[in-house]
C-alpha cells in the first residue's frame, strides 16, 4: 500500500515532466553540463596521475641520474656552482672511475650502471636504419624496470672481455627480423658485427616523458656491454692514433689544424656537442626512498672533489621531481573539481528556481489534489520526485557527455584521460542529491498551500 501510494505520486511527476518537455530539458541543462564537467575534469586528473606513475616506473624507483653539465671540459674550465666558469682547473668529466668510486664510498647504493650513447646506423641485408647504440651494465635493465621478451642478458665473460654481443629493442627486431627469431643472429653496427642475445620487451612511452628525468624509449636502441663500447667502438677519454694522424694531415705546418670542407661521411659517430666525457650518464639506485636526498648530496660532494671542485656534472632525482609534479597536479585537479562542483550547485539553484515558478503556475492542480484527499506528504513526494527525476536524467546525460568529452580531449589535444567508475558513481550520486536538496524547498512550499485558497485562485 505504501509503495503503491508513492508510486502514484512519482507517476504524476513523470507525466508533468513529459507535458513540459522543453522546460524540463532547459532545467536540466545546468546539471548536464555540471556533471559532464566533473567527469571530464576527474578523467584529466586520473590520466595525469596515471601518466606520472608510469613515468616513475620508467625512470625506476629510487634512481639518481648523473649527467655532464653544459660547462663540462670546455677549455679545461668548469662551473663554480653559480653558472660562472672557472679557469686553471681540469677535470676528466664522468668516467668509469667515478662509477667505481660511488660503488665503494656511498653505502646506500643498491645498483649502478654507466651509460654511453652514440648514434649509429644498423645494417643487415642491405637495409640500413638509424639506431642509438648504448653501452651499459647488466644492472641497467633492473634500474629502468626493463624486461626481456626473448633471450638473455649479458653474462660475466661478455661484460668483462667486451665481447661483440647485444640486446636489441623491439623496433630493431620488427625492422630487421620480422618473421625470424633474432636470437643468435648478427647485425652490423658501424664496422662491428654484433651477435644478438636478447630482445627488450616493448614499453609504452609517453611524449611528455623527458630525457632530463632519465627517461628514453628503448625500442630503437641496441644495448651492448660498456666495455664493448670502449674497446670496439669509441672511448672519448682516449686520443686515438688515427685521429692524431688525421689532424696532422690537415695541419698547415705551423701547428695549426686546418679543416677543408665538411666531415667525411662515415659510419663512425660524429660528436657535434664537444662532449669529451667518457660516460654520458651514470644511473644510481638507492636502497630506500628516504635516503635519496642525502645520497644525492653525498654523491655530489664526492664527485666535486674528484673533479677538481668543478661543477661539470648534474645530479638529478627523477622520482622526487615526478612526485612534486604529482602533488602539484593533485592540487590543480582539486581546484578544477571545485570549479566543476560549483557548476553543479548553480544547476541545482536553477532547478529550485524553475520548481518554485512551477509551484506558482500549478496552484489549482495542487488544490484539486488536496481537495481529493492528498496529504502534504503526497504533494511533497510529487514535486520532490519531479525535481529528482529532472536532476537524475540530467546526470545520466551529463555522464554520457562527460565520457564523450574525455575522448574528444584525448583525440584533439593528446591529453591522457581515464574515466573511472568512482567518478561516474560520484557524479550520479551528486546529481540525485542536488535534485533532492534543491527540490525540497519548492516541494515544501507546494504542500503548504491552502486548498480553499488554491481552488479559488
Short mmCIF file of C-alpha atoms in Angstrom, two decimals:
data_model
loop_
_atom_site.label_atom_id
_atom_site.label_comp_id
_atom_site.label_asym_id
_atom_site.label_seq_id
_atom_site.Cartn_x
_atom_site.Cartn_y
_atom_site.Cartn_z
CA UNK A 1 0.00 0.00 0.00
CA UNK A 2 2.85 2.35 0.93
CA UNK A 3 4.74 1.64 -2.30
CA UNK A 4 1.59 1.92 -4.42
CA UNK A 5 0.71 5.27 -2.90
CA UNK A 6 4.06 6.92 -3.53
CA UNK A 7 4.46 5.21 -6.90
CA UNK A 8 1.31 7.11 -7.90
CA UNK A 9 2.99 10.41 -6.89
CA UNK A 10 6.07 9.51 -8.93
CA UNK A 11 3.92 8.71 -12.00
CA UNK A 12 2.21 12.10 -11.69
CA UNK A 13 5.68 13.72 -11.58
CA UNK A 14 6.71 11.83 -14.73
CA UNK A 15 3.54 12.99 -16.53
CA UNK A 16 4.28 16.58 -15.54
CA UNK A 17 7.86 16.32 -16.88
CA UNK A 18 6.67 14.84 -20.18
CA UNK A 19 3.97 17.50 -20.51
CA UNK A 20 6.58 20.23 -20.09
CA UNK A 21 9.45 18.64 -22.02
CA UNK A 22 11.18 21.84 -23.18
CA UNK A 23 11.11 23.42 -19.74
CA UNK A 24 12.36 20.19 -18.16
CA UNK A 25 15.28 19.97 -20.62
CA UNK A 26 16.26 23.59 -20.01
CA UNK A 27 16.01 22.99 -16.27
CA UNK A 28 18.33 20.00 -16.54
CA UNK A 29 20.99 21.80 -18.62
CA UNK A 30 22.83 23.06 -15.55
CA UNK A 31 23.07 19.53 -14.16
CA UNK A 32 24.07 18.11 -17.57
CA UNK A 33 27.00 20.48 -18.02
CA UNK A 34 27.95 20.32 -14.35
CA UNK A 35 28.16 16.52 -14.32
CA UNK A 36 29.97 16.50 -17.70
CA UNK A 37 32.50 18.97 -16.29
CA UNK A 38 33.06 16.85 -13.18
CA UNK A 39 33.52 13.64 -15.24
CA UNK A 40 35.93 15.21 -17.75
CA UNK A 41 37.95 17.07 -15.10
CA UNK A 42 38.32 13.94 -12.97
CA UNK A 43 39.26 11.99 -16.13
CA UNK A 44 42.02 14.51 -16.90
CA UNK A 45 43.23 14.29 -13.30
CA UNK A 46 43.23 10.49 -13.33
CA UNK A 47 45.06 10.47 -16.65
CA UNK A 48 47.73 12.87 -15.39
CA UNK A 49 48.24 10.83 -12.23
CA UNK A 50 48.47 7.57 -14.19
CA UNK A 51 50.95 9.15 -16.59
CA UNK A 52 53.19 10.23 -13.71
CA UNK A 53 53.01 6.76 -12.16
CA UNK A 54 54.05 5.26 -15.50
CA UNK A 55 56.92 7.73 -15.74
CA UNK A 56 58.06 6.77 -12.24
CA UNK A 57 58.14 3.15 -13.40
CA UNK A 58 60.13 4.20 -16.48
CA UNK A 59 62.73 6.19 -14.53
CA UNK A 60 62.94 3.42 -11.97
CA UNK A 61 62.28 3.56 -8.26
CA UNK A 62 64.84 5.43 -6.11
CA UNK A 63 67.09 6.29 -9.05
CA UNK A 64 69.62 9.14 -9.14
CA UNK A 65 70.82 10.27 -12.58
CA UNK A 66 74.21 11.94 -13.01
CA UNK A 67 74.86 13.70 -16.33
CA UNK A 68 77.57 16.06 -17.70
CA UNK A 69 76.77 19.75 -17.35
CA UNK A 70 76.99 22.41 -20.07
CA UNK A 71 80.38 23.61 -18.76
CA UNK A 72 81.88 20.12 -18.96
CA UNK A 73 85.54 20.19 -20.03
CA UNK A 74 85.27 23.31 -22.16
CA UNK A 75 88.87 24.57 -22.45
CA UNK A 76 89.66 22.97 -19.12
CA UNK A 77 87.11 25.15 -17.35
CA UNK A 78 84.14 24.14 -15.36
CA UNK A 79 81.48 25.94 -13.35
CA UNK A 80 81.64 27.32 -9.83
CA UNK A 81 78.11 26.22 -8.91
CA UNK A 82 76.56 29.59 -9.76
CA UNK A 83 76.78 29.24 -13.52
CA UNK A 84 80.12 31.11 -13.75
CA UNK A 85 83.06 29.37 -15.48
CA UNK A 86 86.30 28.93 -13.55
CA UNK A 87 89.74 28.75 -15.17
CA UNK A 88 93.00 26.88 -14.50
CA UNK A 89 91.29 23.68 -13.42
CA UNK A 90 90.97 20.37 -15.20
CA UNK A 91 88.51 17.51 -14.91
CA UNK A 92 88.22 14.36 -16.96
CA UNK A 93 84.43 14.53 -16.69
CA UNK A 94 82.32 11.48 -15.97
CA UNK A 95 84.35 8.28 -16.19
CA UNK A 96 84.16 4.64 -15.14
CA UNK A 97 86.40 5.56 -12.21
CA UNK A 98 83.54 7.70 -10.89
CA UNK A 99 81.27 4.67 -11.07
CA UNK A 100 83.70 2.57 -9.09
CA UNK A 101 84.16 5.33 -6.53
CA UNK A 102 80.40 5.68 -5.99
CA UNK A 103 80.12 1.90 -5.50
CA UNK A 104 82.82 1.90 -2.83
CA UNK A 105 82.09 5.14 -0.99
CA UNK A 106 78.28 5.52 -0.95
CA UNK A 107 76.84 2.83 1.38
CA UNK A 108 73.21 3.33 0.31
CA UNK A 109 73.80 2.27 -3.32
CA UNK A 110 71.72 -0.74 -4.42
CA UNK A 111 72.67 -0.81 -8.11
CA UNK A 112 74.64 1.39 -10.50
CA UNK A 113 75.21 1.46 -14.25
CA UNK A 114 77.26 3.67 -16.57
CA UNK A 115 75.69 4.69 -19.88
CA UNK A 116 77.48 5.63 -23.11
CA UNK A 117 75.33 6.63 -26.10
CA UNK A 118 76.17 7.15 -29.76
CA UNK A 119 74.06 7.48 -32.89
CA UNK A 120 74.91 4.82 -35.45
CA UNK A 121 73.41 3.09 -38.46
CA UNK A 122 72.46 -0.57 -38.13
CA UNK A 123 72.96 -2.59 -41.30
CA UNK A 124 71.65 -6.02 -42.34
CA UNK A 125 70.84 -7.49 -45.78
CA UNK A 126 71.16 -4.11 -47.46
CA UNK A 127 68.78 -2.43 -45.00
CA UNK A 128 70.19 0.47 -43.00
CA UNK A 129 68.37 2.17 -40.12
CA UNK A 130 69.49 4.85 -37.68
CA UNK A 131 69.77 3.49 -34.13
CA UNK A 132 71.06 4.53 -30.73
CA UNK A 133 73.93 2.36 -29.54
CA UNK A 134 74.20 2.29 -25.75
CA UNK A 135 76.99 0.82 -23.67
CA UNK A 136 75.56 -0.29 -20.32
CA UNK A 137 75.98 -2.60 -17.36
CA UNK A 138 73.60 -5.51 -16.67
CA UNK A 139 72.11 -3.52 -13.77
CA UNK A 140 70.72 -1.06 -16.34
CA UNK A 141 67.78 -3.35 -17.08
CA UNK A 142 66.81 -3.51 -13.40
CA UNK A 143 67.32 0.22 -12.89
CA UNK A 144 64.70 1.03 -15.53
CA UNK A 145 62.41 -1.96 -14.95
CA UNK A 146 63.12 -3.35 -18.42
CA UNK A 147 62.13 -6.94 -19.17
CA UNK A 148 63.41 -9.14 -21.97
CA UNK A 149 60.84 -10.58 -24.35
CA UNK A 150 63.38 -13.10 -25.70
CA UNK A 151 66.88 -14.28 -24.93
CA UNK A 152 69.18 -13.37 -22.05
CA UNK A 153 71.20 -10.53 -20.61
CA UNK A 154 74.99 -10.28 -20.86
CA UNK A 155 76.96 -12.85 -18.90
CA UNK A 156 80.07 -12.10 -16.83
CA UNK A 157 82.52 -13.12 -19.58
CA UNK A 158 80.80 -10.95 -22.20
CA UNK A 159 80.87 -7.94 -19.86
CA UNK A 160 84.45 -8.28 -18.64
CA UNK A 161 86.03 -9.09 -22.03
CA UNK A 162 83.92 -6.67 -24.04
CA UNK A 163 82.64 -9.28 -26.47
CA UNK A 164 80.62 -8.14 -29.53
CA UNK A 165 77.15 -9.10 -28.26
CA UNK A 166 73.98 -7.03 -27.99
CA UNK A 167 70.42 -6.85 -26.77
CA UNK A 168 68.12 -5.09 -29.25
CA UNK A 169 64.96 -3.03 -28.86
CA UNK A 170 61.58 -4.13 -30.18
CA UNK A 171 61.67 -1.77 -33.18
CA UNK A 172 65.03 -3.19 -34.27
CA UNK A 173 63.53 -6.66 -34.24
CA UNK A 174 60.49 -5.54 -36.25
CA UNK A 175 62.60 -3.75 -38.86
CA UNK A 176 65.26 -6.42 -39.41
CA UNK A 177 63.76 -9.72 -38.20
CA UNK A 178 60.01 -9.57 -38.84
CA UNK A 179 59.43 -13.26 -39.45
CA UNK A 180 62.59 -14.61 -37.82
CA UNK A 181 63.92 -15.36 -34.41
CA UNK A 182 66.76 -12.82 -33.97
CA UNK A 183 68.49 -14.69 -31.13
CA UNK A 184 71.91 -15.91 -32.26
CA UNK A 185 71.90 -13.83 -35.46
CA UNK A 186 74.23 -10.92 -36.24
CA UNK A 187 73.64 -7.26 -37.03
CA UNK A 188 76.27 -4.77 -38.20
CA UNK A 189 76.63 -1.52 -36.28
CA UNK A 190 79.36 0.81 -37.53
CA UNK A 191 82.19 -1.51 -38.50
CA UNK A 192 81.39 -4.20 -35.92
CA UNK A 193 79.18 -7.27 -36.29
CA UNK A 194 77.20 -7.82 -33.07
CA UNK A 195 75.66 -11.11 -32.02
CA UNK A 196 72.08 -10.72 -30.76
CA UNK A 197 71.48 -12.47 -27.43
CA UNK A 198 68.24 -10.79 -26.31
CA UNK A 199 65.26 -8.59 -27.23
CA UNK A 200 63.83 -5.94 -24.90
CA UNK A 201 60.09 -6.06 -24.29
CA UNK A 202 58.15 -3.18 -25.86
CA UNK A 203 57.11 -0.46 -23.44
CA UNK A 204 54.60 2.35 -23.89
CA UNK A 205 56.48 5.62 -23.98
CA UNK A 206 54.63 8.88 -23.34
CA UNK A 207 55.59 12.01 -25.24
CA UNK A 208 55.75 14.01 -22.02
CA UNK A 209 58.50 11.79 -20.61
CA UNK A 210 61.76 13.70 -20.77
CA UNK A 211 65.38 12.68 -21.07
CA UNK A 212 66.08 15.19 -18.32
CA UNK A 213 64.40 12.72 -15.98
CA UNK A 214 66.40 9.82 -17.38
CA UNK A 215 63.51 8.50 -19.47
CA UNK A 216 64.03 7.35 -23.04
CA UNK A 217 62.45 4.78 -25.29
CA UNK A 218 64.32 1.50 -25.54
CA UNK A 219 62.55 0.30 -28.70
CA UNK A 220 65.05 1.83 -31.14
CA UNK A 221 68.21 1.05 -29.21
CA UNK A 222 70.95 -1.55 -29.37
CA UNK A 223 72.45 -2.31 -25.96
CA UNK A 224 76.00 -3.59 -25.60
CA UNK A 225 78.31 -4.06 -22.58
CA UNK A 226 80.06 -0.82 -21.67
CA UNK A 227 83.48 -2.46 -22.15
CA UNK A 228 82.45 -3.48 -25.67
CA UNK A 229 81.67 0.16 -26.39
CA UNK A 230 85.01 1.37 -25.05
CA UNK A 231 87.13 -1.35 -26.66
CA UNK A 232 85.45 -1.87 -30.04
CA UNK A 233 83.66 1.41 -30.81
CA UNK A 234 84.82 4.63 -29.15
CA UNK A 235 86.33 5.79 -25.88
CA UNK A 236 86.10 9.58 -25.67
CA UNK A 237 88.63 9.70 -22.84
CA UNK A 238 91.40 8.46 -25.18
CA UNK A 239 93.11 10.14 -28.12
CA UNK A 240 93.23 7.61 -30.94
CA UNK A 241 96.17 7.31 -33.30
CA UNK A 242 94.00 7.68 -36.39
CA UNK A 243 92.59 10.93 -35.02
CA UNK A 244 96.14 12.30 -34.46
CA UNK A 245 97.18 11.27 -37.98
CA UNK A 246 94.07 12.88 -39.42
CA UNK A 247 94.82 16.08 -37.54
CA UNK A 248 98.45 16.07 -38.78
CA UNK A 249 97.34 15.64 -42.37
CA UNK A 250 95.18 18.74 -42.10
CA UNK A 251 97.92 20.77 -40.37
CA UNK A 252 99.29 23.84 -42.18
CA UNK A 253 102.82 23.29 -40.84
CA UNK A 254 102.57 25.96 -38.15
CA UNK A 255 101.00 23.74 -35.54
CA UNK A 256 97.52 24.89 -36.61
CA UNK A 257 94.99 22.37 -37.85
CA UNK A 258 93.11 23.41 -40.97
CA UNK A 259 89.88 21.64 -41.88
CA UNK A 260 88.99 21.60 -45.57
CA UNK A 261 85.34 21.08 -46.33
CA UNK A 262 82.92 19.15 -44.15
CA UNK A 263 83.41 15.87 -42.31
CA UNK A 264 83.74 12.77 -44.46
CA UNK A 265 80.75 10.53 -44.49
CA UNK A 266 81.42 7.59 -42.26
CA UNK A 267 79.61 5.09 -40.14
CA UNK A 268 81.54 6.36 -37.11
CA UNK A 269 79.60 8.66 -34.78
CA UNK A 270 80.33 12.37 -35.01
CA UNK A 271 80.41 14.32 -31.76
CA UNK A 272 78.81 17.65 -32.58
CA UNK A 273 78.31 18.70 -28.96
CA UNK A 274 82.03 18.69 -27.97
CA UNK A 275 81.25 16.15 -25.28
CA UNK A 276 84.56 14.75 -24.01
CA UNK A 277 83.10 12.80 -21.09
CA UNK A 278 83.80 9.11 -21.20
CA UNK A 279 80.24 8.48 -19.95
CA UNK A 280 77.00 10.16 -20.98
CA UNK A 281 75.21 9.19 -17.81
CA UNK A 282 75.55 7.36 -14.53
CA UNK A 283 72.37 5.88 -13.07
CA UNK A 284 72.43 5.03 -9.36
CA UNK A 285 69.68 3.22 -7.46
CA UNK A 286 69.38 3.89 -3.73
CA UNK A 287 68.06 1.28 -1.28
CA UNK A 288 65.37 3.43 0.39
CA UNK A 289 63.37 6.44 -0.82
CA UNK A 290 64.14 8.29 2.42
CA UNK A 291 67.85 8.10 1.56
CA UNK A 292 67.55 9.73 -1.87
CA UNK A 293 68.27 13.33 -0.90
CA UNK A 294 71.12 12.55 1.49
CA UNK A 295 72.67 10.11 -1.00
CA UNK A 296 72.44 12.67 -3.81
CA UNK A 297 74.20 15.23 -1.60
CA UNK A 298 76.96 12.75 -0.74
CA UNK A 299 77.45 11.80 -4.40
CA UNK A 300 77.60 15.45 -5.39
CA UNK A 301 80.27 16.27 -2.79
CA UNK A 302 82.30 13.19 -3.68
CA UNK A 303 82.24 13.94 -7.42
CA UNK A 304 83.11 17.56 -6.75
CA UNK A 305 86.32 16.51 -5.00
CA UNK A 306 87.15 14.03 -7.76
CA UNK A 307 86.53 16.68 -10.46
CA UNK A 308 88.86 19.34 -9.02
CA UNK A 309 85.99 21.32 -7.48
CA UNK A 310 84.39 21.79 -10.92
CA UNK A 311 80.63 21.57 -11.31
CA UNK A 312 80.91 19.76 -14.64
CA UNK A 313 78.09 17.38 -13.74
CA UNK A 314 74.46 17.49 -12.67
CA UNK A 315 72.76 15.24 -10.12
CA UNK A 316 69.02 14.71 -10.64
CA UNK A 317 66.45 12.73 -8.65
CA UNK A 318 63.71 11.95 -11.23
CA UNK A 319 61.32 10.27 -8.78
CA UNK A 320 61.24 13.25 -6.41
CA UNK A 321 60.71 15.62 -9.33
CA UNK A 322 57.85 13.48 -10.60
CA UNK A 323 56.29 13.22 -7.13
CA UNK A 324 56.44 17.00 -6.83
CA UNK A 325 54.70 17.23 -10.20
CA UNK A 326 52.14 14.73 -8.94
CA UNK A 327 51.48 16.83 -5.84
CA UNK A 328 51.12 19.98 -7.92
CA UNK A 329 48.74 18.27 -10.34
CA UNK A 330 46.64 16.93 -7.46
CA UNK A 331 46.20 20.46 -6.13
CA UNK A 332 45.34 21.66 -9.63
CA UNK A 333 42.84 18.81 -10.04
CA UNK A 334 41.18 19.68 -6.72
CA UNK A 335 40.78 23.28 -7.93
CA UNK A 336 39.28 22.05 -11.21
CA UNK A 337 36.96 19.70 -9.29
CA UNK A 338 35.77 22.53 -7.06
CA UNK A 339 35.08 24.71 -10.10
CA UNK A 340 33.15 21.86 -11.74
CA UNK A 341 31.29 21.27 -8.44
CA UNK A 342 30.25 24.93 -8.36
CA UNK A 343 28.62 24.45 -11.75
CA UNK A 344 26.56 21.62 -10.22
CA UNK A 345 25.44 23.92 -7.40
CA UNK A 346 24.46 26.53 -9.98
CA UNK A 347 22.50 23.84 -11.81
CA UNK A 348 20.75 22.91 -8.53
CA UNK A 349 19.82 26.55 -7.94
CA UNK A 350 18.39 26.61 -11.46
CA UNK A 351 16.23 23.57 -10.64
CA UNK A 352 15.00 25.21 -7.45
CA UNK A 353 14.08 28.44 -9.26
CA UNK A 354 12.18 26.63 -12.01
CA UNK A 355 10.39 24.41 -9.49
CA UNK A 356 9.33 27.45 -7.41
CA UNK A 357 7.94 29.06 -10.55
CA UNK A 358 6.21 25.78 -11.41
CA UNK A 359 4.54 25.69 -7.99
CA UNK A 360 3.02 29.12 -8.62
CA UNK A 361 1.77 28.01 -12.06
CA UNK A 362 0.17 24.82 -10.71
CA UNK A 363 -1.63 26.13 -7.63
CA UNK A 364 -5.01 24.94 -8.98
CA UNK A 365 -3.64 21.43 -9.64
CA UNK A 366 -2.28 21.30 -6.09
CA UNK A 367 -5.58 22.49 -4.71
CA UNK A 368 -7.53 19.84 -6.62
CA UNK A 369 -5.25 17.06 -5.32
CA UNK A 370 -5.59 18.32 -1.75
CA UNK A 371 -9.38 18.57 -2.10
CA UNK A 372 -9.46 14.96 -3.29
CA UNK A 373 -7.68 13.83 -0.15
CA UNK A 374 -3.99 14.16 -0.95
CA UNK A 375 -1.92 14.90 2.14
CA UNK A 376 1.03 17.24 2.44
CA UNK A 377 3.50 14.36 2.18
CA UNK A 378 1.86 13.34 -1.15
CA UNK A 379 2.39 16.82 -2.58
CA UNK A 380 5.96 16.84 -1.27
CA UNK A 381 6.60 13.42 -2.81
CA UNK A 382 5.20 14.57 -6.17
CA UNK A 383 7.31 17.73 -6.51
CA UNK A 384 10.38 16.17 -4.92
CA UNK A 385 10.11 13.26 -7.38
CA UNK A 386 9.81 15.74 -10.23
CA UNK A 387 12.95 17.69 -9.28
CA UNK A 388 14.89 14.49 -8.56
CA UNK A 389 13.92 12.89 -11.88
CA UNK A 390 14.94 16.03 -13.78
CA UNK A 391 18.28 16.10 -11.96
CA UNK A 392 18.76 12.33 -12.37
CA UNK A 393 18.05 12.45 -16.09
CA UNK A 394 20.40 15.40 -16.45
CA UNK A 395 23.04 13.44 -14.52
CA UNK A 396 22.78 10.43 -16.83
CA UNK A 397 23.03 12.64 -19.92
CA UNK A 398 25.90 14.52 -18.28
CA UNK A 399 27.79 11.27 -17.61
CA UNK A 400 27.48 10.25 -21.25
CA UNK A 401 28.55 13.74 -22.37
CA UNK A 402 31.47 13.70 -19.92
CA UNK A 403 32.75 10.36 -21.23
CA UNK A 404 32.47 11.58 -24.84
CA UNK A 405 34.14 14.87 -23.92
CA UNK A 406 37.03 12.98 -22.31
CA UNK A 407 37.57 11.01 -25.52
CA UNK A 408 37.49 14.23 -27.56
CA UNK A 409 40.10 15.83 -25.27
CA UNK A 410 42.37 12.80 -25.73
CA UNK A 411 41.93 12.77 -29.51
CA UNK A 412 42.30 16.51 -30.12
CA UNK A 413 44.85 17.60 -27.50
CA UNK A 414 46.76 14.35 -26.88
CA UNK A 415 45.98 14.58 -23.15
CA UNK A 416 45.58 11.23 -21.45
CA UNK A 417 42.18 10.84 -19.75
CA UNK A 418 40.85 7.99 -17.64
CA UNK A 419 37.13 7.84 -16.77
CA UNK A 420 36.87 5.81 -13.58
CA UNK A 421 33.81 4.05 -12.15
CA UNK A 422 34.31 6.11 -8.98
CA UNK A 423 33.93 9.41 -10.85
CA UNK A 424 30.74 8.14 -12.53
CA UNK A 425 29.37 6.99 -9.17
CA UNK A 426 30.18 10.36 -7.58
CA UNK A 427 28.59 12.29 -10.46
CA UNK A 428 25.50 10.08 -10.37
CA UNK A 429 25.15 10.42 -6.59
CA UNK A 430 25.67 14.19 -6.65
CA UNK A 431 23.06 14.65 -9.38
CA UNK A 432 20.49 12.75 -7.26
CA UNK A 433 21.50 14.71 -4.16
CA UNK A 434 21.19 18.04 -5.97
CA UNK A 435 17.66 17.14 -7.10
CA UNK A 436 16.59 16.21 -3.55
CA UNK A 437 18.27 19.13 -1.75
CA UNK A 438 17.25 21.88 -4.16
CA UNK A 439 13.84 20.37 -4.84
CA UNK A 440 12.78 20.09 -1.22
CA UNK A 441 12.03 23.81 -0.69
CA UNK A 442 9.68 24.09 -3.72
CA UNK A 443 8.01 20.79 -2.69
CA UNK A 444 7.54 22.05 0.87
CA UNK A 445 6.07 25.32 -0.38
CA UNK A 446 3.67 23.45 -2.70
CA UNK A 447 2.46 21.27 0.18
CA UNK A 448 1.89 24.34 2.37
CA UNK A 449 -0.78 25.78 0.04
CA UNK A 450 -4.31 26.17 1.49
CA UNK A 451 -6.61 24.03 -0.68
CA UNK A 452 -9.51 26.55 -0.43
CA UNK A 453 -7.31 29.43 -1.48
CA UNK A 454 -5.76 27.29 -4.19
CA UNK A 455 -9.15 26.39 -5.70
CA UNK A 456 -10.39 29.99 -5.56
CA UNK A 457 -7.28 31.17 -7.38
#
